[in-house]
Amino acid sequence: MATGTIALAELAGGLDLYRTLESGQSYLWRREDGEMYGGDPAPDAWYSTVVDGDVIRVRRRDDRLEWESTTDAEATVRRLLRLDDDLEAIVAAGPDDPLLREAYEAHRGLRLVQDPPFGCLISFICSAQMRVSRIHSMVTALAREYGSQIAFDGGTYHAFPTPEQLAAATETDLRDLGLGYRAPYVVRTAEMVADGEARPAEARALEYEAAREYLTQFVGVGEKVADCVLLFSLGFDEAVPLDTWIRSAIEEYYPDCDRGSYADTSRAIRDRLGGEYAGYAQTYIFHHLRTGE
DNA sequence: GACCAGGTAGCAA
DNA sequence: TTGCTACATGGT
């Protein structure tokens, strides 16, 4: 077993694992002390995930982040949790907006994640008209049924399935897992990636709106899901997914940003939330409104 | 028993 | 292009 620690004092703006991993950005981590989104996790609870066949788990212990893995995972931990983001600078650079300031103040230490592209893509296809706890359940079920098993420290972990593994599922299989009408979307998108027809990571090379358009070729991916993948996996920090919570925030706090179409409203709210890091702002506002904390 | 949840595909005008 | 509507499922 490889292990290591990262001093939290080194991270500008700190790190709150609960807010980062249980705010509905990533569905690829599990908390080892019980069900997620139920609130009240132990302050030193382990969170685990699997990346490229390696188990990684992290927890906060006093003033440091501990990690354990099947391999030397410090660089991967830094990438997945975006530990090199200067959170203080990002918060300071945001617009002087009452709702945003309230959200930033209330959820210190929430960082954006950087999920692996395929798992992120399928997660957000599953997210349509679903509560975050159920999205997590669905993604967990996909990993359990179709992902590779990996033994680590006396336990069994499940990787999120590869495109090939998931493409082997049938629509009926996934409906039986509880995916509902999303089942054929997941199968067809997995087949597209497995067949080499398109790959989500290819959107990285494109300009933001072209990248969003590229992702909508996947079945079950519209503009909102595409924005989520761009923001939570592909490094487009300006992406502002227009979900039900943000739409209600626009209605209540930024009514002049409602321009009718998704693309025009997206541009308007992106400018209002500071442009370059508008996605960071969006994620805080989403978490703030959704949890009511 | 409605109503809602990090929406999208398919179709009509 | 824009504007409906059907679509699964579980929790409140």
PDB file of N, CA, C and O (backbone and C1' of nucleotides) in Angstrom, chain A residues 124 127 212 221-229 241-244 262, chain B residues 6-8:
ATOM      1  N   PHE A 124     -23.767  12.127 -15.678  1.00  0.00           N
ATOM      2  CA  PHE A 124     -24.693  13.224 -15.921  1.00  0.00           C
ATOM      3  C   PHE A 124     -25.785  12.873 -16.935  1.00  0.00           C
ATOM      4  O   PHE A 124     -26.831  13.515 -16.949  1.00  0.00           O
ATOM      5  N   SER A 127     -28.257  11.807 -14.675  1.00  0.00           N
ATOM      6  CA  SER A 127     -28.729  12.841 -13.752  1.00  0.00           C
ATOM      7  C   SER A 127     -30.064  13.472 -14.140  1.00  0.00           C
ATOM      8  O   SER A 127     -30.684  14.148 -13.318  1.00  0.00           O
ATOM      9  N   ARG A 212     -19.191  22.325 -26.176  1.00  0.00           N
ATOM     10  CA  ARG A 212     -20.531  21.956 -25.703  1.00  0.00           C
ATOM     11  C   ARG A 212     -21.333  21.311 -26.836  1.00  0.00           C
ATOM     12  O   ARG A 212     -21.999  20.298 -26.636  1.00  0.00           O
ATOM     13  N   VAL A 221     -27.399  13.510 -24.072  1.00  0.00           N
ATOM     14  CA  VAL A 221     -26.628  14.690 -23.690  1.00  0.00           C
ATOM     15  C   VAL A 221     -27.175  15.914 -24.413  1.00  0.00           C
ATOM     16  O   VAL A 221     -27.055  16.035 -25.627  1.00  0.00           O
ATOM     17  N   GLY A 222     -27.782  16.811 -23.664  1.00  0.00           N
ATOM     18  CA  GLY A 222     -28.217  18.090 -24.191  1.00  0.00           C
ATOM     19  C   GLY A 222     -27.257  19.163 -23.707  1.00  0.00           C
ATOM     20  O   GLY A 222     -26.175  18.859 -23.193  1.00  0.00           O
ATOM     21  N   GLU A 223     -27.663  20.415 -23.808  1.00  0.00           N
ATOM     22  CA  GLU A 223     -26.751  21.505 -23.454  1.00  0.00           C
ATOM     23  C   GLU A 223     -26.376  21.504 -21.975  1.00  0.00           C
ATOM     24  O   GLU A 223     -25.233  21.768 -21.605  1.00  0.00           O
ATOM     25  N   LYS A 224     -27.339  21.213 -21.116  1.00  0.00           N
ATOM     26  CA  LYS A 224     -27.065  21.248 -19.675  1.00  0.00           C
ATOM     27  C   LYS A 224     -26.091  20.159 -19.251  1.00  0.00           C
ATOM     28  O   LYS A 224     -25.127  20.419 -18.521  1.00  0.00           O
ATOM     29  N   VAL A 225     -26.349  18.922 -19.683  1.00  0.00           N
ATOM     30  CA  VAL A 225     -25.445  17.819 -19.330  1.00  0.00           C
ATOM     31  C   VAL A 225     -24.065  18.071 -19.921  1.00  0.00           C
ATOM     32  O   VAL A 225     -23.037  17.831 -19.274  1.00  0.00           O
ATOM     33  N   ALA A 226     -24.023  18.590 -21.143  1.00  0.00           N
ATOM     34  CA  ALA A 226     -22.737  18.907 -21.771  1.00  0.00           C
ATOM     35  C   ALA A 226     -21.965  19.909 -20.922  1.00  0.00           C
ATOM     36  O   ALA A 226     -20.759  19.743 -20.695  1.00  0.00           O
ATOM     37  N   ASP A 227     -22.641  20.940 -20.423  1.00  0.00           N
ATOM     38  CA  ASP A 227     -21.973  21.924 -19.566  1.00  0.00           C
ATOM     39  C   ASP A 227     -21.419  21.275 -18.297  1.00  0.00           C
ATOM     40  O   ASP A 227     -20.338  21.639 -17.827  1.00  0.00           O
ATOM     41  N   CYS A 228     -22.142  20.334 -17.735  1.00  0.00           N
ATOM     42  CA  CYS A 228     -21.656  19.645 -16.536  1.00  0.00           C
ATOM     43  C   CYS A 228     -20.370  18.886 -16.828  1.00  0.00           C
ATOM     44  O   CYS A 228     -19.420  18.922 -16.039  1.00  0.00           O
ATOM     45  N   VAL A 229     -20.319  18.202 -17.945  1.00  0.00           N
ATOM     46  CA  VAL A 229     -19.113  17.443 -18.297  1.00  0.00           C
ATOM     47  C   VAL A 229     -17.947  18.391 -18.559  1.00  0.00           C
ATOM     48  O   VAL A 229     -16.815  18.142 -18.140  1.00  0.00           O
ATOM     49  N   PRO A 241     -23.763  25.289 -16.034  1.00  0.00           N
ATOM     50  CA  PRO A 241     -24.910  24.433 -16.355  1.00  0.00           C
ATOM     51  C   PRO A 241     -26.209  25.068 -15.870  1.00  0.00           C
ATOM     52  O   PRO A 241     -26.308  25.468 -14.710  1.00  0.00           O
ATOM     53  N   LEU A 242     -27.192  25.155 -16.757  1.00  0.00           N
ATOM     54  CA  LEU A 242     -28.480  25.752 -16.387  1.00  0.00           C
ATOM     55  C   LEU A 242     -29.450  24.651 -15.969  1.00  0.00           C
ATOM     56  O   LEU A 242     -30.229  24.152 -16.760  1.00  0.00           O
ATOM     57  N   ASP A 243     -29.369  24.288 -14.690  1.00  0.00           N
ATOM     58  CA  ASP A 243     -30.272  23.272 -14.148  1.00  0.00           C
ATOM     59  C   ASP A 243     -31.432  23.973 -13.451  1.00  0.00           C
ATOM     60  O   ASP A 243     -31.534  25.204 -13.458  1.00  0.00           O
ATOM     61  N   THR A 244     -32.300  23.178 -12.842  1.00  0.00           N
ATOM     62  CA  THR A 244     -33.489  23.760 -12.221  1.00  0.00           C
ATOM     63  C   THR A 244     -33.143  24.771 -11.127  1.00  0.00           C
ATOM     64  O   THR A 244     -33.819  25.787 -10.992  1.00  0.00           O
ATOM     65  N   TYR A 262     -31.186  28.709 -24.270  1.00  0.00           N
ATOM     66  CA  TYR A 262     -30.125  28.245 -23.373  1.00  0.00           C
ATOM     67  C   TYR A 262     -28.823  28.994 -23.655  1.00  0.00           C
ATOM     68  O   TYR A 262     -28.171  29.499 -22.733  1.00  0.00           O
TER      69      TYR A 262
ATOM     70  P    DG B   6     -31.723  17.264  -7.419  1.00  0.00           P
ATOM     71  O5'  DG B   6     -30.956  17.919  -8.656  1.00  0.00           O
ATOM     72  C5'  DG B   6     -30.793  17.210  -9.874  1.00  0.00           C
ATOM     73  C4'  DG B   6     -30.573  18.219 -10.982  1.00  0.00           C
ATOM     74  C3'  DG B   6     -30.267  17.626 -12.362  1.00  0.00           C
ATOM     75  O3'  DG B   6     -30.753  18.486 -13.363  1.00  0.00           O
ATOM     76  C1'  DG B   6     -28.477  18.926 -11.677  1.00  0.00           C
ATOM     77  P    DG B   7     -32.371  18.425 -13.777  1.00  0.00           P
ATOM     78  O5'  DG B   7     -32.194  17.796 -15.227  1.00  0.00           O
ATOM     79  C5'  DG B   7     -31.824  18.651 -16.317  1.00  0.00           C
ATOM     80  C4'  DG B   7     -31.578  17.746 -17.492  1.00  0.00           C
ATOM     81  C3'  DG B   7     -31.352  18.482 -18.808  1.00  0.00           C
ATOM     82  O3'  DG B   7     -30.406  17.728 -19.556  1.00  0.00           O
ATOM     83  C1'  DG B   7     -33.365  17.229 -18.908  1.00  0.00           C
ATOM     84  P    DT B   8     -30.057  18.185 -21.089  1.00  0.00           P
ATOM     85  O5'  DT B   8     -30.852  17.072 -21.904  1.00  0.00           O
ATOM     86  C5'  DT B   8     -30.560  15.702 -21.645  1.00  0.00           C
ATOM     87  C4'  DT B   8     -31.301  14.819 -22.627  1.00  0.00           C
ATOM     88  C3'  DT B   8     -31.185  15.275 -24.083  1.00  0.00           C
ATOM     89  O3'  DT B   8     -30.929  14.129 -24.881  1.00  0.00           O
ATOM     90  C1'  DT B   8     -33.472  15.135 -23.456  1.00  0.00           C
TER      91       DT B   8
END
